[in-house]
Coordinates of C-alpha atoms in Angstrom, one line a residue:
Chain A
M1 CA 0.0 0.0 0.0
K2 CA 1.8 3.1 -1.2
S3 CA 1.1 5.9 1.2
L4 CA 0.3 9.3 -0.3
D5 CA 3.3 11.4 -0.8
P6 CA 2.6 14.5 1.4
F7 CA 3.8 16.6 -1.5
F8 CA 0.6 16.1 -3.4
I9 CA -1.4 17.4 -0.4
F10 CA 0.6 20.5 -0.5
L11 CA 0.3 20.8 -4.2
G12 CA -3.4 20.5 -3.9
I13 CA -3.5 23.3 -1.3
A14 CA -1.3 25.5 -3.4
L15 CA -3.4 25.0 -6.5
L16 CA -6.6 25.6 -4.5
F17 CA -5.1 28.9 -3.2
L18 CA -4.1 29.9 -6.7
T19 CA -7.6 29.2 -8.0
L20 CA -9.3 31.1 -5.2
V21 CA -7.1 34.1 -5.6
E22 CA -6.6 34.4 -9.3
F23 CA -9.2 32.4 -11.3
L24 CA -12.2 32.9 -9.0
P25 CA -12.0 36.8 -9.2
L26 CA -11.5 36.6 -13.0
G27 CA -14.4 34.3 -13.4
Y28 CA -16.5 36.5 -11.2
I29 CA -15.7 39.6 -13.2
L30 CA -16.6 37.8 -16.4
L31 CA -20.0 36.7 -14.9
I32 CA -20.8 40.0 -13.3
S33 CA -20.2 41.9 -16.5
F34 CA -23.4 40.5 -17.8
T35 CA -25.5 41.7 -14.9
P36 CA -26.6 45.1 -13.7
S37 CA -25.1 44.5 -10.3
S38 CA -24.0 47.3 -8.0
I39 CA -21.7 47.0 -5.0
F40 CA -24.7 46.7 -2.8
N41 CA -25.9 43.4 -4.3
P42 CA -22.8 41.8 -5.7
F43 CA -24.4 38.4 -6.0
S44 CA -27.6 39.1 -7.9
F45 CA -26.9 37.4 -11.2
K46 CA -29.8 38.8 -13.1
N47 CA -28.9 38.5 -16.8
A48 CA -28.7 41.8 -18.5
G49 CA -27.1 40.5 -21.6
L50 CA -24.7 42.8 -23.4
K51 CA -26.2 45.9 -21.8
N52 CA -23.0 46.9 -20.0
Y53 CA -20.8 46.3 -23.0
I54 CA -23.0 48.5 -25.2
E55 CA -23.0 51.2 -22.5
V56 CA -19.2 51.1 -22.4
I57 CA -18.7 51.3 -26.2
N58 CA -21.3 54.0 -26.5
S59 CA -20.0 56.1 -23.7
T60 CA -18.4 59.5 -24.6
K61 CA -15.2 58.6 -23.0
F62 CA -14.6 55.2 -24.6
L63 CA -12.4 56.5 -27.4
N64 CA -10.5 58.8 -25.1
V65 CA -9.8 56.0 -22.6
T66 CA -8.7 53.6 -25.2
T67 CA -6.4 56.0 -26.9
N68 CA -4.9 57.0 -23.5
S69 CA -4.4 53.4 -22.5
F70 CA -2.6 52.5 -25.6
I71 CA -0.4 55.6 -25.6
Y72 CA 0.4 55.2 -22.0
G73 CA 0.9 51.5 -22.3
F74 CA 2.9 51.1 -25.5
I75 CA 4.8 54.3 -26.0
T76 CA 6.0 54.3 -22.4
A77 CA 7.1 50.6 -22.9
G78 CA 8.8 51.5 -26.1
I79 CA 10.9 54.2 -24.4
Q80 CA 11.5 51.9 -21.4
T81 CA 12.8 49.2 -23.7
L82 CA 14.9 51.5 -25.7
I83 CA 16.6 53.1 -22.7
G84 CA 17.0 49.7 -21.1
L85 CA 18.7 48.4 -24.2
I86 CA 21.0 51.4 -24.4
L87 CA 22.0 51.0 -20.8
A88 CA 22.5 47.2 -21.2
L89 CA 24.7 47.9 -24.2
L90 CA 26.7 50.5 -22.3
L91 CA 27.2 48.3 -19.3
H92 CA 27.5 44.7 -20.4
G93 CA 30.6 42.9 -19.6
K94 CA 31.8 45.7 -17.3
R95 CA 33.0 44.4 -14.0
G96 CA 34.4 45.9 -10.9
R97 CA 33.0 47.7 -7.8
L98 CA 32.4 51.0 -9.7
Y99 CA 30.2 49.4 -12.3
S100 CA 28.4 47.2 -9.8
L101 CA 27.5 50.4 -7.9
I102 CA 26.4 52.1 -11.1
K103 CA 24.1 49.2 -12.0
A104 CA 22.6 49.1 -8.5
L105 CA 22.0 52.9 -8.6
L106 CA 20.3 52.7 -12.0
F107 CA 18.1 50.0 -10.6
T108 CA 16.9 52.1 -7.7
P109 CA 13.7 53.6 -9.1
Y110 CA 12.2 50.1 -9.5
A111 CA 12.3 49.8 -5.7
I112 CA 10.7 53.1 -4.9
P113 CA 7.1 53.0 -3.6
Y114 CA 4.6 54.3 -6.0
I115 CA 3.4 57.0 -3.7
T116 CA 7.0 58.2 -3.2
T117 CA 7.4 58.3 -7.0
A118 CA 4.2 60.2 -7.4
L119 CA 5.3 62.7 -4.8
V120 CA 8.8 63.2 -6.1
W121 CA 7.5 63.8 -9.7
Q122 CA 4.7 66.0 -8.5
F123 CA 7.4 68.1 -6.8
M124 CA 9.6 68.2 -9.9
L125 CA 6.7 69.2 -12.1
D126 CA 5.2 71.7 -9.6
P127 CA 4.8 75.2 -11.2
V128 CA 6.2 77.0 -8.2
Y129 CA 8.7 74.7 -6.4
G130 CA 9.4 72.3 -9.2
T131 CA 12.9 71.6 -10.4
I132 CA 11.8 71.2 -14.0
N133 CA 10.1 74.6 -14.0
K134 CA 13.0 76.3 -12.3
L135 CA 15.2 74.8 -15.0
L136 CA 12.9 76.2 -17.7
R137 CA 13.0 79.6 -16.1
I138 CA 16.8 79.6 -15.9
L139 CA 16.9 78.7 -19.6
A140 CA 14.5 81.5 -20.2
I141 CA 12.1 79.2 -21.9
T142 CA 9.3 80.4 -19.8
S143 CA 8.8 83.1 -17.2
K144 CA 5.9 81.6 -15.3
G145 CA 5.7 78.1 -14.0
I146 CA 4.0 75.5 -16.2
P147 CA 1.5 73.3 -14.3
F148 CA 2.3 70.2 -16.1
L149 CA -0.1 68.0 -14.3
G150 CA -2.8 70.5 -14.5
R151 CA -2.8 71.0 -18.3
V152 CA -4.8 68.8 -20.5
D153 CA -2.1 68.7 -23.1
L154 CA 0.9 68.1 -20.8
A155 CA -0.4 65.9 -18.0
M156 CA 0.0 62.7 -20.0
L157 CA 3.7 63.6 -20.6
G158 CA 4.2 64.0 -16.9
V159 CA 2.7 60.8 -16.0
M160 CA 4.6 59.0 -18.7
A161 CA 7.9 60.5 -17.5
A162 CA 7.2 59.1 -14.0
T163 CA 6.4 55.7 -15.3
I164 CA 9.4 55.6 -17.5
W165 CA 11.5 56.5 -14.5
Q166 CA 10.0 53.8 -12.3
F167 CA 10.0 50.8 -14.6
T168 CA 12.9 51.2 -17.1
P169 CA 15.3 49.5 -14.6
F170 CA 13.3 46.3 -15.1
S171 CA 14.0 46.3 -18.8
F172 CA 17.6 47.2 -18.2
L173 CA 18.0 44.2 -15.9
L174 CA 16.3 41.8 -18.3
L175 CA 18.3 43.0 -21.3
L176 CA 21.6 43.1 -19.4
A177 CA 21.0 39.5 -18.4
A178 CA 20.2 38.7 -21.9
I179 CA 23.3 40.1 -23.4
E180 CA 25.5 38.6 -20.7
S181 CA 24.1 35.2 -21.4
I182 CA 25.3 35.3 -25.0
P183 CA 27.9 32.5 -25.3
R184 CA 31.4 34.0 -25.1
Q185 CA 32.5 32.1 -28.2
L186 CA 30.2 34.1 -30.4
I187 CA 31.7 37.4 -29.3
E188 CA 35.2 36.2 -29.3
A189 CA 34.8 34.8 -32.8
S190 CA 33.6 38.1 -34.1
Q191 CA 36.6 39.8 -32.5
I192 CA 39.0 37.4 -34.1
D193 CA 37.4 38.3 -37.4
G194 CA 38.5 41.8 -36.7
A195 CA 35.2 43.4 -35.7
G196 CA 35.3 46.5 -33.5
S197 CA 32.9 46.7 -30.6
L198 CA 30.4 48.8 -32.5
A199 CA 30.2 46.3 -35.3
C200 CA 30.1 43.5 -32.8
T201 CA 27.1 45.1 -31.3
R202 CA 25.3 45.5 -34.5
Y203 CA 26.0 42.2 -36.1
V204 CA 26.3 39.8 -33.1
I205 CA 24.6 41.1 -30.0
L206 CA 21.5 42.8 -31.5
P207 CA 20.4 39.9 -33.7
Y208 CA 21.0 37.5 -30.9
I209 CA 18.7 39.3 -28.4
K210 CA 16.2 40.5 -30.9
E211 CA 13.5 38.3 -29.7
L212 CA 14.2 39.1 -26.0
V213 CA 13.9 42.8 -26.8
I214 CA 10.5 42.2 -28.3
I215 CA 9.5 40.1 -25.3
T216 CA 10.6 42.8 -22.9
F217 CA 8.6 45.3 -24.9
F218 CA 5.5 43.2 -24.7
I219 CA 5.9 42.5 -21.0
R220 CA 6.2 46.2 -20.3
S221 CA 3.4 47.3 -22.6
L222 CA 0.9 44.9 -21.1
F223 CA 2.0 45.8 -17.6
N224 CA 1.9 49.6 -18.1
Y225 CA -1.5 49.3 -19.9
G226 CA -3.0 48.0 -16.7
K227 CA -1.1 50.1 -14.2
F228 CA -3.3 52.0 -11.8
D229 CA -1.2 53.4 -9.0
I230 CA 1.0 56.0 -10.7
I231 CA -1.6 57.7 -12.7
W232 CA -4.1 57.7 -9.9
L233 CA -1.7 59.1 -7.4
M234 CA -0.5 61.8 -9.7
T235 CA -3.6 63.0 -11.5
H236 CA -6.6 60.8 -10.6
G237 CA -7.0 60.5 -14.3
G238 CA -7.5 64.2 -14.9
P239 CA -7.5 66.9 -15.8
L240 CA -10.7 66.3 -17.6
G241 CA -9.8 62.7 -18.4
A242 CA -6.5 63.6 -20.1
T243 CA -4.7 60.8 -18.3
E244 CA -7.7 58.5 -17.8
T245 CA -6.8 54.9 -18.8
F246 CA -8.8 51.7 -18.4
P247 CA -7.6 51.0 -14.9
I248 CA -8.8 54.4 -13.7
T249 CA -12.2 54.0 -15.4
I250 CA -12.6 50.5 -14.0
W251 CA -11.9 51.8 -10.5
V252 CA -14.0 54.9 -10.6
T253 CA -17.0 53.0 -12.1
G254 CA -16.7 50.2 -9.5
Y255 CA -15.6 51.9 -6.4
Q256 CA -17.0 55.4 -6.7
E257 CA -20.0 55.0 -8.8
Y258 CA -20.7 51.6 -7.4
A259 CA -21.7 50.1 -10.8
L260 CA -20.1 46.7 -10.4
G261 CA -21.4 45.2 -13.6
L262 CA -20.4 48.2 -15.7
S263 CA -17.0 48.3 -14.2
A264 CA -16.6 44.6 -15.0
G265 CA -17.7 45.4 -18.5
W266 CA -14.9 48.0 -18.8
G267 CA -12.5 45.4 -17.5
V268 CA -13.4 42.7 -19.9
I269 CA -13.3 45.1 -22.8
S270 CA -9.9 46.4 -21.8
L271 CA -8.7 42.8 -21.8
L272 CA -10.3 42.0 -25.1
L273 CA -8.5 44.9 -26.7
L274 CA -5.3 43.4 -25.6
M275 CA -6.0 40.0 -27.2
P276 CA -4.1 40.6 -30.4
F277 CA -1.0 41.5 -28.4
F278 CA -1.4 38.6 -26.0
V279 CA -1.4 36.3 -29.1
A280 CA 1.5 38.0 -30.7
Y281 CA 3.4 37.7 -27.4
V282 CA 2.8 33.9 -27.2
H283 CA 3.7 33.6 -30.9
V284 CA 7.1 35.3 -30.3
L285 CA 7.7 33.1 -27.3
S286 CA 7.0 29.9 -29.1
R287 CA 9.3 30.8 -31.9
R288 CA 12.1 31.0 -29.4
K289 CA 11.7 27.4 -28.3
Chain B
M1 CA 44.0 59.6 -25.5
I2 CA 40.4 59.1 -24.6
S3 CA 38.5 58.0 -27.7
I4 CA 35.4 59.8 -28.7
K5 CA 33.4 56.7 -28.3
K6 CA 34.5 56.3 -24.7
L7 CA 33.7 60.0 -24.0
F8 CA 30.3 59.7 -25.5
S9 CA 29.5 56.5 -23.6
S10 CA 30.6 58.1 -20.3
V11 CA 28.6 61.3 -20.9
L12 CA 25.5 59.2 -21.8
L13 CA 26.0 57.1 -18.6
I14 CA 26.3 60.1 -16.4
L15 CA 23.1 61.6 -17.9
F16 CA 21.2 58.4 -17.3
L17 CA 22.5 58.2 -13.7
L18 CA 21.4 61.8 -13.2
F19 CA 17.9 60.9 -14.5
F20 CA 17.5 57.7 -12.5
F21 CA 19.2 58.5 -9.3
G22 CA 19.0 62.3 -9.3
P23 CA 15.4 62.5 -8.1
I24 CA 16.3 60.4 -5.1
I25 CA 19.0 62.8 -4.1
L26 CA 16.6 65.7 -4.7
M27 CA 14.0 64.0 -2.4
V28 CA 16.6 63.9 0.4
I29 CA 17.6 67.5 -0.1
V30 CA 14.0 68.7 -0.1
S31 CA 13.3 66.8 3.0
I32 CA 15.9 68.7 4.9
S33 CA 15.4 72.1 3.4
P34 CA 13.3 74.7 5.1
E35 CA 10.2 75.9 3.2
R36 CA 11.5 79.3 2.2
E37 CA 14.6 77.8 0.7
L38 CA 12.4 75.5 -1.4
F39 CA 10.5 78.6 -2.7
S40 CA 13.5 80.9 -3.4
A41 CA 15.9 78.3 -4.7
L42 CA 17.2 78.9 -8.2
L43 CA 17.2 75.3 -9.3
I44 CA 18.0 73.0 -6.5
P45 CA 17.5 74.0 -2.9
I46 CA 20.8 74.3 -1.1
P47 CA 20.0 73.8 2.5
F48 CA 22.6 76.0 4.3
E49 CA 20.4 75.5 7.3
Q50 CA 19.4 71.9 7.2
T51 CA 16.4 71.1 9.3
L52 CA 15.2 67.8 10.6
V53 CA 11.8 69.4 11.5
G54 CA 10.2 67.6 8.6
Y55 CA 11.3 64.2 10.0
M56 CA 10.4 65.0 13.5
N57 CA 7.0 66.3 12.6
V58 CA 6.2 63.2 10.6
L59 CA 7.4 60.8 13.3
S60 CA 5.9 62.5 16.3
R61 CA 2.7 64.1 15.0
T62 CA 1.4 61.4 12.7
Y63 CA 0.9 57.6 12.9
F64 CA 3.9 57.0 10.7
L65 CA 5.4 54.3 13.0
R66 CA 2.1 52.4 13.2
W67 CA 1.8 52.5 9.4
F68 CA 5.4 51.3 9.1
I69 CA 4.7 48.3 11.3
N70 CA 1.5 47.5 9.5
S71 CA 3.4 47.5 6.2
L72 CA 6.0 45.2 7.7
I73 CA 3.4 42.8 8.9
V74 CA 1.7 42.6 5.5
A75 CA 5.1 42.0 3.9
I76 CA 5.9 39.1 6.3
F77 CA 2.5 37.5 5.8
A78 CA 2.8 37.9 2.0
L79 CA 6.2 36.3 2.0
A80 CA 5.0 33.4 4.2
I81 CA 2.2 32.8 1.7
S82 CA 3.7 33.4 -1.6
L83 CA 7.1 31.7 -1.3
P84 CA 5.9 28.2 -0.3
I85 CA 3.0 28.2 -2.7
S86 CA 5.0 29.4 -5.7
S87 CA 7.8 27.0 -4.9
I88 CA 5.5 24.0 -4.8
I89 CA 3.7 24.9 -8.0
A90 CA 7.0 25.7 -9.8
Y91 CA 8.5 22.4 -8.7
A92 CA 5.5 20.5 -9.8
S93 CA 5.5 22.3 -13.2
V94 CA 9.1 21.5 -13.8
S95 CA 8.9 17.9 -12.6
F96 CA 5.7 17.0 -14.4
R97 CA 6.2 18.9 -17.6
K98 CA 7.0 15.8 -19.6
K99 CA 4.0 13.9 -18.3
Y100 CA 1.3 16.5 -18.3
S101 CA 1.7 19.0 -21.0
I102 CA -0.4 21.6 -19.2
F103 CA 2.5 22.2 -16.9
R104 CA 4.6 23.3 -19.8
L105 CA 2.0 25.9 -20.5
F106 CA 2.2 27.3 -17.0
G107 CA 5.8 28.4 -17.4
D108 CA 5.3 30.5 -20.4
L109 CA 1.9 31.8 -19.6
S110 CA 2.5 32.7 -15.9
I111 CA 3.9 36.0 -17.0
L112 CA 0.6 36.7 -18.6
L113 CA -1.3 36.3 -15.4
Y114 CA 1.1 38.8 -13.9
M115 CA 0.0 41.3 -16.5
I116 CA -3.7 41.2 -15.7
P117 CA -4.5 44.7 -14.5
G118 CA -4.6 44.7 -10.7
V119 CA -7.8 46.7 -10.7
I120 CA -9.6 43.8 -12.3
L121 CA -8.6 41.5 -9.4
A122 CA -8.9 44.1 -6.7
L123 CA -12.7 44.6 -6.8
P124 CA -13.8 41.0 -6.7
L125 CA -11.2 40.2 -4.1
S126 CA -12.5 42.8 -1.8
I127 CA -16.0 41.6 -2.2
L128 CA -14.9 38.0 -1.6
F129 CA -13.0 39.1 1.4
S130 CA -15.9 40.9 3.0
L131 CA -17.7 37.6 2.8
I132 CA -15.0 35.7 4.7
K133 CA -14.2 38.5 7.1
L134 CA -10.8 39.2 5.5
Q135 CA -11.8 42.7 4.3
D136 CA -10.0 45.5 6.2
T137 CA -7.4 43.1 7.7
L138 CA -3.7 43.1 7.2
I139 CA -3.7 39.4 6.4
G140 CA -6.4 40.0 3.8
L141 CA -4.1 42.5 2.1
A142 CA -1.3 40.0 2.2
V143 CA -3.5 37.5 0.4
A144 CA -4.5 40.1 -2.2
D145 CA -0.9 41.0 -2.7
S146 CA 0.0 37.4 -3.1
S147 CA -2.4 37.1 -6.0
F148 CA -0.3 39.7 -7.7
A149 CA 3.1 38.4 -6.6
L150 CA 2.5 34.7 -7.2
P151 CA 2.8 34.6 -11.0
L152 CA 6.0 36.6 -10.9
C153 CA 7.5 34.4 -8.2
F154 CA 6.5 31.3 -10.1
W155 CA 8.0 32.6 -13.3
L156 CA 11.3 33.3 -11.5
L157 CA 11.5 30.0 -9.7
W158 CA 10.4 28.0 -12.8
G159 CA 13.2 29.6 -14.8
Y160 CA 15.5 28.7 -12.0
L161 CA 14.4 25.1 -11.6
I162 CA 14.3 24.3 -15.2
N163 CA 18.0 24.5 -15.4
I164 CA 18.6 21.8 -12.8
P165 CA 19.2 18.5 -14.5
K166 CA 16.6 15.8 -14.3
E167 CA 19.1 13.2 -13.3
L168 CA 19.3 14.7 -9.8
E169 CA 15.7 14.1 -9.2
E170 CA 15.6 10.7 -10.9
S171 CA 18.5 9.3 -8.9
A172 CA 16.9 10.5 -5.7
M173 CA 13.6 8.8 -6.6
V174 CA 15.4 5.6 -7.4
D175 CA 16.8 5.8 -3.9
G176 CA 13.2 5.8 -2.7
A177 CA 12.8 9.4 -1.6
S178 CA 9.3 10.8 -1.6
R179 CA 8.7 13.9 -3.7
F180 CA 8.3 16.0 -0.6
T181 CA 11.8 15.0 0.6
I182 CA 13.2 15.8 -2.8
L183 CA 11.7 19.2 -2.8
T184 CA 12.8 20.2 0.7
R185 CA 16.1 18.4 1.0
I186 CA 17.5 18.7 -2.5
Y187 CA 15.9 21.5 -4.5
L188 CA 15.2 24.1 -1.9
P189 CA 18.8 24.5 -0.8
M190 CA 19.8 24.7 -4.5
M191 CA 17.2 27.3 -5.1
G192 CA 18.6 29.6 -2.5
E193 CA 19.4 32.4 -4.9
G194 CA 16.2 32.0 -6.8
L195 CA 14.2 32.1 -3.6
G196 CA 16.1 35.3 -2.6
A197 CA 15.2 37.0 -5.8
A198 CA 11.6 35.8 -5.5
A199 CA 11.4 37.0 -1.9
M200 CA 12.6 40.4 -3.0
F201 CA 9.9 40.7 -5.6
V202 CA 7.2 39.8 -3.1
F203 CA 8.6 42.3 -0.7
L204 CA 8.6 45.0 -3.4
T205 CA 5.1 44.1 -4.5
V206 CA 3.8 44.7 -1.0
W207 CA 6.0 47.7 -0.1
L208 CA 5.4 49.7 -3.3
D209 CA 1.7 48.9 -3.6
Y210 CA -1.1 51.4 -3.3
L211 CA -4.0 49.8 -5.2
F212 CA -4.6 46.7 -3.1
A213 CA -4.2 48.6 0.1
L214 CA -6.8 51.1 -1.1
A215 CA -9.2 48.3 -2.0
I216 CA -8.8 46.2 1.0
L217 CA -8.1 48.4 4.0
R218 CA -10.7 50.8 5.5
S219 CA -10.0 51.7 9.1
S220 CA -7.1 54.0 9.9
E221 CA -5.6 51.7 12.5
N222 CA -4.9 49.2 9.7
F223 CA -3.4 51.7 7.3
V224 CA -0.2 50.8 5.7
L225 CA 2.4 53.4 4.7
S226 CA 1.1 54.1 1.2
L227 CA -2.3 54.9 2.5
G228 CA -0.9 56.8 5.4
I229 CA 1.3 59.1 3.4
N230 CA -1.5 59.7 1.0
W231 CA -3.7 60.8 3.9
L232 CA -0.8 63.0 5.0
I233 CA -1.0 64.9 1.7
R234 CA -4.5 65.9 2.4
E235 CA -3.8 66.8 5.9
Y236 CA -0.6 68.9 5.4
T237 CA -1.8 70.3 2.1
F238 CA 1.6 70.0 0.4
M239 CA 4.2 71.1 2.8
W240 CA 6.9 69.6 0.8
T241 CA 9.6 69.2 3.5
E242 CA 7.4 66.9 5.6
L243 CA 6.0 65.0 2.6
M244 CA 9.5 64.3 1.2
A245 CA 10.7 63.2 4.7
A246 CA 7.8 60.7 4.9
A247 CA 8.3 59.6 1.3
F248 CA 12.0 59.0 1.9
M249 CA 11.5 57.1 5.1
M250 CA 9.1 54.9 3.3
A251 CA 11.4 54.3 0.4
L252 CA 14.4 53.5 2.5
P253 CA 13.6 49.8 3.3
S254 CA 12.8 48.8 -0.2
F255 CA 15.7 50.8 -1.5
I256 CA 18.1 49.0 0.9
V257 CA 16.6 45.6 0.2
S258 CA 17.0 46.1 -3.6
F259 CA 20.5 47.3 -3.2
I260 CA 21.5 44.2 -1.3
V261 CA 19.7 41.7 -3.4
F262 CA 20.6 43.2 -6.7
K263 CA 23.4 40.8 -7.4
Y264 CA 21.2 37.8 -6.8
L265 CA 18.6 39.3 -9.0
M266 CA 21.0 39.6 -11.9
R267 CA 22.1 36.1 -11.5
G268 CA 18.6 34.8 -11.4
F269 CA 17.7 36.6 -14.6
E270 CA 20.8 35.3 -16.3
L271 CA 19.7 31.8 -15.5
I272 CA 16.2 32.4 -16.8
M273 CA 17.7 33.8 -20.0
K274 CA 19.6 30.6 -20.6
G275 CA 16.5 28.6 -20.2

């Protein structure tokens, strides 16, 4: 009689926890998006069909929110990946205490709490006290302070700058690891053939990590697209919806307007819009194997 | 002779360092500068008279210490939940990936779970929690944070484990060891660095978070630092010295942790890249 390996009991518990904490909420959101529920009766599963979805698509802010979400998600990710790549190219293969320090310092923003990030960037962008405005005044570009986060045309830039600051280190780390895992022989072989380091970069390193760069870009895009904290803490999605992305709308609809079903509708639609990118991501991944 | 290329690289590096680390230094400077210096400074306040008033006000006149302890408690709970669970599932996925192909899927798609917007999970979780009396509790927040941290931990550990040769496990099983023993006696010690990196990510997820704290916690006794400092903003109406002092004190633990663990993180990522 073989006794049950205790491992499987733990595995069962672990999988149960995972289901409760990830798949159950997702399933609930899917279900509730078809009901007119509010926060006060979250378990009334009256079927309202596609009413919530129609309301979302017809709402005046749908186009604005979608545009903002993709701009915020993908352009920020593009810049993050680019800067991360440049940094990784600058710093790969460099050893020694100085370079270790530099790398660790460059990583810092990733470990800063979002509220701290929001505060620091709000300070820098402040029209009166802000460092950026003081710089602009010194350079005589402007005489009065520019309230970046208060202007409909500039708020998105401010929020994007803070997000780039916070998350580029992650791309940097990933791409640095990618470059350093290139087999030494490849690099040495190209050097024997007389390639200088610039040529080495173009013809050896970049092609080798091409897919990883794309993967990094995807990971960051999808992550930024759904990020709530930084935008909320800096602008609450304003002014006048200039920085409102899907997470902001989902939150406001659910928590402040108490329309649970509608909020779930926004959530599902935001995920559906990402579908083509999910698929592309999986495709790139499978090509690697 | 310094080549142009080297000069260019160095300048670029310095600019990036300024961009990424400069704001941190700015934060510290602001936190010790008196208000009039902040107003009249040309570009960066130069605190000829430094003042620790900001720090003293935050520590003595607000509930900062309580919030700090709450954040710490949530972090410890989250670590205690996430690490064992992600280790077990990662080990199972790696071990069984030949037998049940669904486990192969786990590895690649786990990063997708991580990218589901937190807001989508936060609402149903808080509803679920109010049913089982976990709403507005620190352990409830830890569970919610785990939902966010688990996929990333799993991805890290999976990448780590997949590089360990199968023969190790096979020979142990031939010797009659149960899977449980294999996991705890053989794999866990080897996963040391991977677990360190995973632990750091869990800690960061908890310490940096604002969304889940906002969704789960209600009463001010349970506030964690992110909620507390946000409340401070409304109370003090933007007295920058105090706010920066609080923000810096909150950033210090995560900053120190990341500094220490950075090396392990790099090695962890390198191993994942090879796999």
